Coordinates of C-alpha atoms in Angstrom, one line a residue:
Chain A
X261 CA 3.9 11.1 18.8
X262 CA 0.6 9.9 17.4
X263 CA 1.8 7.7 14.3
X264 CA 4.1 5.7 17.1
X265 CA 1.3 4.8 19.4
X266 CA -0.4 3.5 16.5
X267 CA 2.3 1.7 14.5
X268 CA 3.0 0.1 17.8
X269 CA -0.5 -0.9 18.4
X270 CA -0.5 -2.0 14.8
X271 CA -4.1 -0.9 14.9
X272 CA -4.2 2.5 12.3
X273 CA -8.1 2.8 13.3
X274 CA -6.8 3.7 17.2
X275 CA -6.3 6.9 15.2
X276 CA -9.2 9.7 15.5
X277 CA -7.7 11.8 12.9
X278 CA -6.8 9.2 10.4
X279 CA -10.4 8.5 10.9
X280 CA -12.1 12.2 10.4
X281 CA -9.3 14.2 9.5
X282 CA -10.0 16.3 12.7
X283 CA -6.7 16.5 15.0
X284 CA -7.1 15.5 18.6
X285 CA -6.1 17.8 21.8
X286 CA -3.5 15.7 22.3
X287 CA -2.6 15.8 18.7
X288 CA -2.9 19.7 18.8
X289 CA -1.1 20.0 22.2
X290 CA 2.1 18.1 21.0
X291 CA 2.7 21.2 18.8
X292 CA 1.6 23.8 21.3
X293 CA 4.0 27.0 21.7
X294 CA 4.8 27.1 25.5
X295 CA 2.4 29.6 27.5
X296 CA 5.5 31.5 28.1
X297 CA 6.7 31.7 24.4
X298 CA 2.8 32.4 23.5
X299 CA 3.3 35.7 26.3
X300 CA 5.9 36.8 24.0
X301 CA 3.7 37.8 21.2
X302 CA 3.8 36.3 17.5
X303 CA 4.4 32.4 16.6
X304 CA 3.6 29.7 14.3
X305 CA 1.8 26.9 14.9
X306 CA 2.0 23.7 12.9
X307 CA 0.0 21.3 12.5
X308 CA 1.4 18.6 10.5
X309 CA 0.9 15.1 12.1
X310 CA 1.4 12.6 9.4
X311 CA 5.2 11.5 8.0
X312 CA 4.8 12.5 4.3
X313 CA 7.3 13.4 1.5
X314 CA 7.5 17.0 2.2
X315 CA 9.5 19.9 3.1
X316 CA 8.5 23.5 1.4
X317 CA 8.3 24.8 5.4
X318 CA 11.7 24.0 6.2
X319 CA 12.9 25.9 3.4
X320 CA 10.7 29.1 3.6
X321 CA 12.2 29.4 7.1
X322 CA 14.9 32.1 6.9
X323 CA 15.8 31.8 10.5
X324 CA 15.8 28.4 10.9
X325 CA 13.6 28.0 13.1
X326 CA 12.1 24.6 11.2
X327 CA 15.1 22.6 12.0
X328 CA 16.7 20.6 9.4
X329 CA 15.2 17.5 8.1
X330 CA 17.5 14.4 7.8
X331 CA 14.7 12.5 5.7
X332 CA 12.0 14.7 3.4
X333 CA 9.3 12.7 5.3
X334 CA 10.1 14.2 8.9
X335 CA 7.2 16.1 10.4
X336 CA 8.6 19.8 10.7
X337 CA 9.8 20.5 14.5
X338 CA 9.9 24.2 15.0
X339 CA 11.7 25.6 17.8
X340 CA 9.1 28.4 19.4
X341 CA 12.2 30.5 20.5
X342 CA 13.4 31.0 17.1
X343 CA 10.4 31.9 15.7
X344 CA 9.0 35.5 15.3
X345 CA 5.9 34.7 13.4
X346 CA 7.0 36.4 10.0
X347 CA 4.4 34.1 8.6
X348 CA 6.9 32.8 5.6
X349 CA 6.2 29.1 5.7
X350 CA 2.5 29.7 6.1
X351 CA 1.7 31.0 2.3
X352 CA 4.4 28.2 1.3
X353 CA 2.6 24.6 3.1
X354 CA 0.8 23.1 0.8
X355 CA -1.3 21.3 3.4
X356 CA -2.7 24.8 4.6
X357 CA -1.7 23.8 8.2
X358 CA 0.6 26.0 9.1
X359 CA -1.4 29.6 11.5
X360 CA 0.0 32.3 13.5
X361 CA -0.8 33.0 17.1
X362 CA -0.1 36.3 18.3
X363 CA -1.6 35.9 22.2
X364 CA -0.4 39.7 22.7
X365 CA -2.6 41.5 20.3
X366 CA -4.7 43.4 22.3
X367 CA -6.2 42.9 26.2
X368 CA -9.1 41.1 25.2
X369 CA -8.4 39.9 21.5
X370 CA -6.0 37.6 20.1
X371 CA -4.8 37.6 16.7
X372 CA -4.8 34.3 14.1
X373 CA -2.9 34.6 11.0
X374 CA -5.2 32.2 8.0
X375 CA -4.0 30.5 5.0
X376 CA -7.0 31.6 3.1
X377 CA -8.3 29.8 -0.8
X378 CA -11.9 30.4 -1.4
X379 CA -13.6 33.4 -2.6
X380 CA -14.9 35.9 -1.6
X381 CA -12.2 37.3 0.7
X382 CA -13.4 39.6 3.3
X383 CA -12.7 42.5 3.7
X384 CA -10.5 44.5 6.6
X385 CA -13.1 45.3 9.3
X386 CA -15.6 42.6 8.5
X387 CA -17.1 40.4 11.3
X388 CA -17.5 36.5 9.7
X389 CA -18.3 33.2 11.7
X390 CA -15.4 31.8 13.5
X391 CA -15.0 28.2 12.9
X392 CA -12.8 25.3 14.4
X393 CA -11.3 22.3 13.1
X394 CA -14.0 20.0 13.0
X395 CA -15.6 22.7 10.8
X396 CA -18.0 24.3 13.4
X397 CA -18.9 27.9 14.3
X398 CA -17.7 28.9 17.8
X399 CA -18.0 32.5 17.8
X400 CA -17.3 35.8 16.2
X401 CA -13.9 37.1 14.7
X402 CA -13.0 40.3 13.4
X403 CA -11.2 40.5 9.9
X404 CA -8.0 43.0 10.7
X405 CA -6.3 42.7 7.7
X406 CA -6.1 40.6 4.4
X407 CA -3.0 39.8 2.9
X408 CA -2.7 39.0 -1.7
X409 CA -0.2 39.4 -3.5
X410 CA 0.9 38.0 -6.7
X411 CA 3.6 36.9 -4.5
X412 CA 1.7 34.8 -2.0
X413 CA 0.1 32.9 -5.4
X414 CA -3.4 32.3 -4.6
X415 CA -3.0 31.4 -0.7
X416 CA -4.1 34.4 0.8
X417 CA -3.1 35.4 4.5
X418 CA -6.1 36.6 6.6
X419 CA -5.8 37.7 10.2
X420 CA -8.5 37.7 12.5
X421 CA -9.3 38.8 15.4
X422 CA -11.0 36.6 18.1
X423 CA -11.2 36.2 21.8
X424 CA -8.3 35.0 23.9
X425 CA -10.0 31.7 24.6
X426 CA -10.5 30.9 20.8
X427 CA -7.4 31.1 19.8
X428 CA -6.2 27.6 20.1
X429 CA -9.5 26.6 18.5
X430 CA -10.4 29.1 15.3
X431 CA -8.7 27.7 12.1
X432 CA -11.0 28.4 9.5
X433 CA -13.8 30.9 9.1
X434 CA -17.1 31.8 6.8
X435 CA -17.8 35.0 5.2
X436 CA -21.5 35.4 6.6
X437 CA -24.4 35.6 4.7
X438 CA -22.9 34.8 1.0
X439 CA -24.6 31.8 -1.2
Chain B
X228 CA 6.9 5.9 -42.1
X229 CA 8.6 9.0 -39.7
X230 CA 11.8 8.0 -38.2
X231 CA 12.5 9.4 -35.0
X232 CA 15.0 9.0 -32.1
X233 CA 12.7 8.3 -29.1
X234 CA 9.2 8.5 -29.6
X235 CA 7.2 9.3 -26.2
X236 CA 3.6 8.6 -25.8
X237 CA 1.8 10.5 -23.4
X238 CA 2.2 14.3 -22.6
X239 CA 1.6 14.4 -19.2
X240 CA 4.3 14.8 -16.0
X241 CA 6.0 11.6 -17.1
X242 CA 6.0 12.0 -21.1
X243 CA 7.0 16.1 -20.5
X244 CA 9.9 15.7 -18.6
X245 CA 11.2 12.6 -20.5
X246 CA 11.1 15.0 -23.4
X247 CA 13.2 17.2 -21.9
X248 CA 15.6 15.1 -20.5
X249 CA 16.2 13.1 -23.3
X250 CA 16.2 16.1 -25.8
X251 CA 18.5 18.0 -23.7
X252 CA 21.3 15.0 -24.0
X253 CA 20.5 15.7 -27.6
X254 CA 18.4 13.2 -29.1
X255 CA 15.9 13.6 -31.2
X256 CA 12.0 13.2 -29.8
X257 CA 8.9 12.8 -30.8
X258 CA 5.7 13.5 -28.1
X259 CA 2.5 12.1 -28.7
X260 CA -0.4 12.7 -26.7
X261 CA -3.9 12.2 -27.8
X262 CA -5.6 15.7 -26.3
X263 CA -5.2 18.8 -28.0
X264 CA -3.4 20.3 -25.0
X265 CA 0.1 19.0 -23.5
X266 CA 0.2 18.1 -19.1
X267 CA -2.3 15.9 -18.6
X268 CA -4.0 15.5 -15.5
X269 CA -1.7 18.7 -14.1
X270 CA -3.4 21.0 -16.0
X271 CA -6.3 20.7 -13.6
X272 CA -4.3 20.4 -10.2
X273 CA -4.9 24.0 -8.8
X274 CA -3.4 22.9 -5.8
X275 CA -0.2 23.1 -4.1
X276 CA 2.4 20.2 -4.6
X277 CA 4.3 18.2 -1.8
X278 CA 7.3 16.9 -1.9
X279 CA 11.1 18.2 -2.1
X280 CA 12.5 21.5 -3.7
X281 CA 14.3 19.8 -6.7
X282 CA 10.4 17.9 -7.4
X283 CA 8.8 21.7 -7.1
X284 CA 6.9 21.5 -4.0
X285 CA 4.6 24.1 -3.2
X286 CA 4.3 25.2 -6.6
X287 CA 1.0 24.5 -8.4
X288 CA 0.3 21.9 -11.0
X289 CA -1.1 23.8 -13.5
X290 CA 2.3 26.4 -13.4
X291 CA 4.2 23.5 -13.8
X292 CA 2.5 22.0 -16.5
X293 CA 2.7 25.2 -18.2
X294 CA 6.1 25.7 -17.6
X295 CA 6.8 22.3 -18.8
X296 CA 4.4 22.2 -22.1
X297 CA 6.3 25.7 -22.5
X298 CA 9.5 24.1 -22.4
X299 CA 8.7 21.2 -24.6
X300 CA 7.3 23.3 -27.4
X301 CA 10.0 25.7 -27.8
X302 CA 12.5 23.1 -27.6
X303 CA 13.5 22.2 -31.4
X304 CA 14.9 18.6 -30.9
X305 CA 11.3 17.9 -30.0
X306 CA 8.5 17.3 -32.7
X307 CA 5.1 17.0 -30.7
X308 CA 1.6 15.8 -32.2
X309 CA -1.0 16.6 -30.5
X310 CA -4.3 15.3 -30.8
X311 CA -2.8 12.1 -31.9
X312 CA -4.0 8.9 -30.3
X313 CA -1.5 5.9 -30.4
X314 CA -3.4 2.8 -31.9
X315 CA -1.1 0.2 -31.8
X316 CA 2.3 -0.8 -31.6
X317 CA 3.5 -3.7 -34.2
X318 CA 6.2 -6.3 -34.0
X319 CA 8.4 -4.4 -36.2
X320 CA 8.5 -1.7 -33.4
X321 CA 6.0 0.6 -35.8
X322 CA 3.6 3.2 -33.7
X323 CA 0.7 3.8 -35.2
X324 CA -1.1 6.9 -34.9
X325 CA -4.7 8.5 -35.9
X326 CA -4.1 11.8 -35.6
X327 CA -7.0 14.3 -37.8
X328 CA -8.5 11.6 -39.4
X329 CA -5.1 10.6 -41.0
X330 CA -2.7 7.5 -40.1
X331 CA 0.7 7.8 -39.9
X332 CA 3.4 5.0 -38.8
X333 CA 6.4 6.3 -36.8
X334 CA 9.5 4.1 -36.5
X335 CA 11.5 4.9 -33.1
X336 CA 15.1 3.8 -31.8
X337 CA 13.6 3.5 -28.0
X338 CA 10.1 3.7 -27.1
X339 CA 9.1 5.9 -23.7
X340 CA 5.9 4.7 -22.4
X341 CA 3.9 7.4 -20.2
X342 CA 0.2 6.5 -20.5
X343 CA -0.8 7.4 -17.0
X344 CA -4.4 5.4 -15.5
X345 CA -7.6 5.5 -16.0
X346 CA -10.1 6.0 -13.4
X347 CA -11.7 3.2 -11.8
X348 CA -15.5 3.1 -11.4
X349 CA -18.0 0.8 -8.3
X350 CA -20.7 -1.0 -9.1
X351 CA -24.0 -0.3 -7.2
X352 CA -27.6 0.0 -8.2
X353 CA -28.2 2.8 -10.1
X354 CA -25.0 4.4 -11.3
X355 CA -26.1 5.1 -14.1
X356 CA -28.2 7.7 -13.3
X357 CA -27.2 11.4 -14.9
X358 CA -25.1 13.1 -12.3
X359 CA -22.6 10.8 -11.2
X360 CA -19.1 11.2 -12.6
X361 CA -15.6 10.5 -11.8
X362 CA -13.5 12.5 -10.3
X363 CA -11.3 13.5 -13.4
X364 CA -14.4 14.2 -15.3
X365 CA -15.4 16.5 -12.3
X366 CA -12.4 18.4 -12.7
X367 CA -12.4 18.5 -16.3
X368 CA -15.3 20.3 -16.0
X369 CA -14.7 22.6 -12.9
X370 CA -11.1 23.6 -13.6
X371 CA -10.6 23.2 -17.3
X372 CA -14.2 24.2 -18.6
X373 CA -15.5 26.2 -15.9
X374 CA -18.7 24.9 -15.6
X375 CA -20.3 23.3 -12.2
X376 CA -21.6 19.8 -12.1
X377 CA -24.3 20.4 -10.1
X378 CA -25.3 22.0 -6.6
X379 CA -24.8 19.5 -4.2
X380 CA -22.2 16.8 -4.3
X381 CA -21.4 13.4 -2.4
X382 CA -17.8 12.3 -3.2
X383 CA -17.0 8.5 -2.7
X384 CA -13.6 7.7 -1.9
X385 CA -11.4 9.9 1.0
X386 CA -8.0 9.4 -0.9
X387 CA -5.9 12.1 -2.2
X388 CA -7.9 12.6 -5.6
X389 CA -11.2 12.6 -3.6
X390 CA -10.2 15.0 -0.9
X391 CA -8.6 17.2 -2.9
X392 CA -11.2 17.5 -6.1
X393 CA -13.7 18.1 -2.9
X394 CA -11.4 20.9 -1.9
X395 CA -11.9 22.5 -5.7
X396 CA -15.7 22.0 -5.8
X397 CA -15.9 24.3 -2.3
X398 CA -13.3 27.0 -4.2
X399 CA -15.3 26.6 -7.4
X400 CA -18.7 27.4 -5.1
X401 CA -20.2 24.2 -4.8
X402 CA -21.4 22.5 -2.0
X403 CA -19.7 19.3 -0.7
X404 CA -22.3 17.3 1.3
X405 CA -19.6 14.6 2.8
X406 CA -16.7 12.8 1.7
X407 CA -17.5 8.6 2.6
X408 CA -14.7 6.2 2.5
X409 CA -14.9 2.5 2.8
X410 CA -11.4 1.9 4.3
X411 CA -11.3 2.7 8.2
X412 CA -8.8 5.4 7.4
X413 CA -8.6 8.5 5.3
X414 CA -6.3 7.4 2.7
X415 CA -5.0 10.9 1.7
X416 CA -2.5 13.2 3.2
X417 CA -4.2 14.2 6.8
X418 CA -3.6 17.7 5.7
X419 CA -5.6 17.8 2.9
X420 CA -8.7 16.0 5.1
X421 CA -8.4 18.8 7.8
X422 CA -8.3 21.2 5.1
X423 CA -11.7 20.3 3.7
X424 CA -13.1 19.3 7.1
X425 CA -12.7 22.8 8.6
X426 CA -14.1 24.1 5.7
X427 CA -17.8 22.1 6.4
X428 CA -17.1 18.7 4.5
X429 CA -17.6 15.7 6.9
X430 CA -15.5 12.7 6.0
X431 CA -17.3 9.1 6.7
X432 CA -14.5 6.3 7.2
X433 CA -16.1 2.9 7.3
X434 CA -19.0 4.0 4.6
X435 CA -19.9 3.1 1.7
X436 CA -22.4 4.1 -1.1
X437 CA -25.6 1.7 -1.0
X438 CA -27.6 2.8 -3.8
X439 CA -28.0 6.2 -5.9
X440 CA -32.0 7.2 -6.7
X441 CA -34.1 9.3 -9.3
X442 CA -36.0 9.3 -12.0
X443 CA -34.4 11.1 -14.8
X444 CA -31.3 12.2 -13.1
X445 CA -30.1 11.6 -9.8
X446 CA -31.6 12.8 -6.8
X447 CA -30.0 11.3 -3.6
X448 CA -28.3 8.5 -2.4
X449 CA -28.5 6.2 0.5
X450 CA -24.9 5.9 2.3
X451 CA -24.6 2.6 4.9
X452 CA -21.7 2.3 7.5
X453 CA -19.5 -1.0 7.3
X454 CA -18.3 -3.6 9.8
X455 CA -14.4 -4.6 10.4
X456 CA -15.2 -6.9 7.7
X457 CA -16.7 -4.6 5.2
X458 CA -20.4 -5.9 5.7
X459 CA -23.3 -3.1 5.6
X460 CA -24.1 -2.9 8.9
X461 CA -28.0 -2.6 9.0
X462 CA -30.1 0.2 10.2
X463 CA -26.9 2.2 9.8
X464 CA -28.3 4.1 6.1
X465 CA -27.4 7.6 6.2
X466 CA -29.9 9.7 3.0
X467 CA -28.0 12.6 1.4
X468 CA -29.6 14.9 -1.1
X469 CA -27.7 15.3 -4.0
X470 CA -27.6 16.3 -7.3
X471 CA -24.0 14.6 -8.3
X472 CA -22.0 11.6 -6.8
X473 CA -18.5 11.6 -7.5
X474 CA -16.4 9.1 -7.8
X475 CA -12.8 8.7 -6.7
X476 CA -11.9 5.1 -5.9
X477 CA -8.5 4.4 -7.7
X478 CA -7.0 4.4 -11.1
X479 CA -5.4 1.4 -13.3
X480 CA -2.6 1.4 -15.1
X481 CA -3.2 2.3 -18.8
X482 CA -0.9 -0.4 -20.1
X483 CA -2.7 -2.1 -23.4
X484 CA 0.2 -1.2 -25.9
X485 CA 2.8 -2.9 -23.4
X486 CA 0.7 -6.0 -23.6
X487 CA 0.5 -5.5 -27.4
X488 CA 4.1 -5.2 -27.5
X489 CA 4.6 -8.3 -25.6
X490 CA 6.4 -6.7 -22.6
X491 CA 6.4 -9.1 -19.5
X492 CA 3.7 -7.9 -17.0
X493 CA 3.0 -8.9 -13.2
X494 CA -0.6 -8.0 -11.3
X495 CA 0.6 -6.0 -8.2
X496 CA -2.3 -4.9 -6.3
X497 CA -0.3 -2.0 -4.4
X498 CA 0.8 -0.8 -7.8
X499 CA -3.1 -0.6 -8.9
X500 CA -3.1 -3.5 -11.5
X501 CA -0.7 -5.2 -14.5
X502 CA 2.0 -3.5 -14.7
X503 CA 5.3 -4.0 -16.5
X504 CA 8.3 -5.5 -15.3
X505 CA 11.1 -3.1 -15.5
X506 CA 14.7 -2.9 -14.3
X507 CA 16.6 0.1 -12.4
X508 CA 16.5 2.3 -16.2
X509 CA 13.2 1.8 -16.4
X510 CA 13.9 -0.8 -19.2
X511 CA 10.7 -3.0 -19.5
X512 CA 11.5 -6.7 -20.9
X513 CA 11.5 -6.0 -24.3
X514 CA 14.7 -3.6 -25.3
X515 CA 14.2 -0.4 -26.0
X516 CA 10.9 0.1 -24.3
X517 CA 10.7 2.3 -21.6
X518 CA 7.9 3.2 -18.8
X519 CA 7.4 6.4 -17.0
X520 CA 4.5 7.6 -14.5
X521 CA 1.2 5.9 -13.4
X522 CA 1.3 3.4 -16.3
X523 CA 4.0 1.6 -14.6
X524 CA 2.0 1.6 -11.0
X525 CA -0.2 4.8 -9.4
X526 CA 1.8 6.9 -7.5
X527 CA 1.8 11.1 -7.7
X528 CA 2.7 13.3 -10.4
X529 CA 6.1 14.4 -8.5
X530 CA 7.4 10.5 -8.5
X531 CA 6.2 10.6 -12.9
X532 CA 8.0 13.7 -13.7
X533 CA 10.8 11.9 -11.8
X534 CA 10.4 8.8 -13.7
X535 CA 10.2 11.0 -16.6
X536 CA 13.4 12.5 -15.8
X537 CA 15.1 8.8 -15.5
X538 CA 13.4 7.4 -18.3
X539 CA 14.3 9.9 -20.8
X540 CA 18.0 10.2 -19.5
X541 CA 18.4 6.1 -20.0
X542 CA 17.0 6.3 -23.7
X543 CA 19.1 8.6 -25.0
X544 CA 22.2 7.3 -22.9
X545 CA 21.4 4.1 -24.7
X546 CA 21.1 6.0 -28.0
X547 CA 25.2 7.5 -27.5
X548 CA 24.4 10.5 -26.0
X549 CA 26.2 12.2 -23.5
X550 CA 26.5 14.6 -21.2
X551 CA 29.5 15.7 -18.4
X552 CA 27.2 15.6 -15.7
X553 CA 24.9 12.3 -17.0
X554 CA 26.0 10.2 -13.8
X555 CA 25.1 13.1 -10.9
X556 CA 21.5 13.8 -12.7
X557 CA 20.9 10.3 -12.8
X558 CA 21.7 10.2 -9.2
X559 CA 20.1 12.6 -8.2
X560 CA 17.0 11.7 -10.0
X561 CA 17.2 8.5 -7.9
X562 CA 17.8 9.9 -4.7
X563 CA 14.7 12.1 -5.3
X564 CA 13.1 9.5 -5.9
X565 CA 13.8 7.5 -3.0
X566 CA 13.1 10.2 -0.7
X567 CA 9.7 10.8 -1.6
X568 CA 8.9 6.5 -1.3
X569 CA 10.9 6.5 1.8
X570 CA 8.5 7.0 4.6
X571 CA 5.2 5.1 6.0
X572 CA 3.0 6.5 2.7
X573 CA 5.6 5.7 0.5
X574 CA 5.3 2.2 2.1
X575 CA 3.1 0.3 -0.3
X576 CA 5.1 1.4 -3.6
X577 CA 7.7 -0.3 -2.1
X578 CA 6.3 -3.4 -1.3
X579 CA 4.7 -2.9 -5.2
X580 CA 7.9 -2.1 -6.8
X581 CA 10.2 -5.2 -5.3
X582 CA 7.6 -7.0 -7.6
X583 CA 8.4 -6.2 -10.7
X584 CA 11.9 -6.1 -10.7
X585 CA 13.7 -7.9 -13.8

């Protein structure tokens, strides 16, 4: 747990992400689905390392697979088994830090489910600019399918397709070639 | 001289749901806020809200002021003037108010307080210059009016307002060169930083803004990293070109008709400045005076609809209204709000709010 190795330490600046908002592996790894549960095909992933008054996740889950919170300022704990990737909570976090990981898209390709805001959205079939947490390109991904609906209110869903060794680093991407 | 029940200044998350509350015990309200719009600073918050069901997490903040102003409007124990500005408030408990060149003098039972802060600015050579705003001003202008401050932007300050106004100008289309922060940490939700941080905008903890340039307008400015004790470190200047700097580095409480009323006031640096003393109704030291939202401490807009919520419940109680249910909304309004101060961020309103007890 991040925040308790630095409460205990006392020292907040031992933090990297308090520092540049950038997640560390270890950071990333404590939420990690298990390679097995990642071999079973669609999961979420969420990435919410900071004790804050919030709990719009928990109640988007309809299989409860965000267990219950006894104080609004829990960090969400997901239990991977119960989880089939339905992608509810993602359109509903207000941090945006909530992806899907389906590991068992295709041979070569995995598939990353987006909560998407900006504009212009791409469009189903487009190739954009693959880009990781710290905000960097890494490679290619393939827009399968875009998800808006009145319903999802402005946080659109966008899956793309990238290859199998990006998936635990693509969180973001950049439609190529626009402004 | 209008007589009303409770008169409410400010129509923001705080004044709005006061309104409501109070009004739905059945007293009789009048909302005065000075803009010609009601929801304040919500009606620019495109983004979506943390917190807890009850305080409408995940919805936006411009839904729910609309909902809210909606609800206000059409309610008829509520009389609202907008465009109104408050001038003073006299010994005899008299409001006065400017509102299309005219001056009118409202006489309340209770007084609800909702002000909300203003923005805070930093001194450094140069500020001045044509292009550097504060952050309200920059989203007055990008979500209310539609119209970009510029091309390239440095925002000062890596709190929530800053990280998240830096989120808008990327949606609205303009570039965000880098968020700088003079604290070692990112002081708003880490979410929100990874958010914008993915999206391109480096965040500079440890930074601070040296000096802006330009002749006519701004040009650039010249960004140096600080020590553990907040000295420039030299040969550490870091040049951005930019057209706008924007400023998000606090708000103050708004609290000059609480002074002119004589209501006792304490300086509480982790509520943001003077703020009034107020007991567990939200009560200030002179009867009948209540405070709701940022003008009793900076917080969030979920904790001053909250506030709102107590505020106006406690005025009209004291007024002889009633309702079945009075003591569970009260409680739960509480309960709400001690959830959301409850954890590590909600640490320093704590240690803000033990202050001012009376």
């Amino acid at each position: 747990m991040p925040e308790v190795r630095f409460l205990f330490l006392g020292r907040e600046e031992f933090n990297v992400l308090a520092r540049t908002g950038v997640p560390t592996a270890e950071d990333i790894a404590e939420v990690m689905p298990s390679k097995e549960r990642l071999a079973k095909g669609a999961v979420a992933m969420i990435e919410c390392f900071q004790k804050i008054p919030c709990d719009p996740c928990y109640h988007s889950c309809k299989r409860q697979a965000i267990q219950p919170f006894a104080d609004i300022n829990d960090r969400p704990r997901l239990d991977h088994d119960k989880c089939n990737g339905c992608a509810m909570c993602l359109s509903r976090c207000p941090g945006l830090a909530i992806f899907i990981i389906d590991q068992t898209y295709s041979a070569d390709k995995a598939l990353i489910k987006i909560p998407y805001e900006y504009l212009p959205l791409p469009a189903e079939g487009h190739v954009v600019d693959a880009v990781n947490r710290a905000g960097q390109t890494v490679g290619e991904a393939q827009v399968v399918k875009v998800q808006s609906s009145e319903k999802l209110e402005g946080t659109n869903i966008v899956w793309l397709a990238v290859p199998h060794h990006l998936a635990m680093e693509v969180r973001h991407f950049k439609v190529k070639e626009v402004r | 001289m209008r007589y009303t029940e409770i008169c409410i200044i400010g129509g923001g998350p705080a004044g709005l749901t006061a309104a409501l509350k109070a009004a739905g015990l059945g007293a009789e309200v009048t909302l005065v806020d000075r803009n010609d719009y009601l929801g304040g600073q919500l009606i620019k918050q495109t983004h979506r809200f943390f917190g807890s069901k009850q305080q409408r997490a995940s919805e936006r903040g411009i839904n729910i002021a609309r909902e809210l102003s909606a609800a206000v409007l059409n309610n008829d124990k509520i009389k609202v003037l907008t465009e109104a500005t408050v001038l003073g408030y006299y010994e005899d408990g008299v409001v006065a108010v400017e509102q299309h060149d005219k001056f009118i003098k409202i006489k309340p039972q209770k007084l609800i307080v909702a002000t909300g802060g203003a923005e805070k600015t930093l001194a450094f050579p140069n500020n001045d210059l044509p292009g550097i705003y504060g952050a309200g001003a920059v989203q007055t202008l990008v979500n209310v009016n539609g119209v970009k401050p510029g091309k390239k932007v440095l925002m000062v300050g890596a709190g929530n307002i800053g990280v998240i106004v830096s989120y808008q100008l990327i949606q609205a289309g303009v570039e965000v060169a880098a968020i700088i922060e003079a604290a070692p940490t990112i002081g708003a939700y880490w979410v929100h930083a990874s958010k914008v941080v993915r999206a391109g905008v480096p965040i500079y903890t440890s930074h601070t803004i040296k000096r802006a340039w330009g002749d006519q307008e701004l040009e650039g400015a010249t960004v140096v990293k600080l020590d553990e004790n907040w000295q420039p470190i030299a040969g550490t200047e870091i040049d951005f070109d930019v057209d706008v700097i924007c400023l998000s580095v606090g708000l103050s409480p708004l609290t000059e008709l609480l002074w002119q009323a004589g209501c006792k006031m304490a300086y509480v640096p982790e509520l943001c400045g003077h703020v009034p003393l107020r007991n567990e109704n939200l009560e200030t030291s002179i009867p009948g005076i209540y405070v709701a939202g940022d003008v009793g401490g900076i917080e969030e807009a979920s904790a001053a609809m909250m506030e709102g919520a107590l505020a106006g419940l406690n005025a009209a109680k004291s007024l002889g209204y009633h309702a079945p249910d009075f003591a569970e909304q009260r409680a739960g309004v509480l309960k709400e709000l001690e959830g959301l101060r409850s954890g590590p961020v909600g640490e320093k309103i704590r240690s803000g709010l033990a202050k001012v007890v009376l």
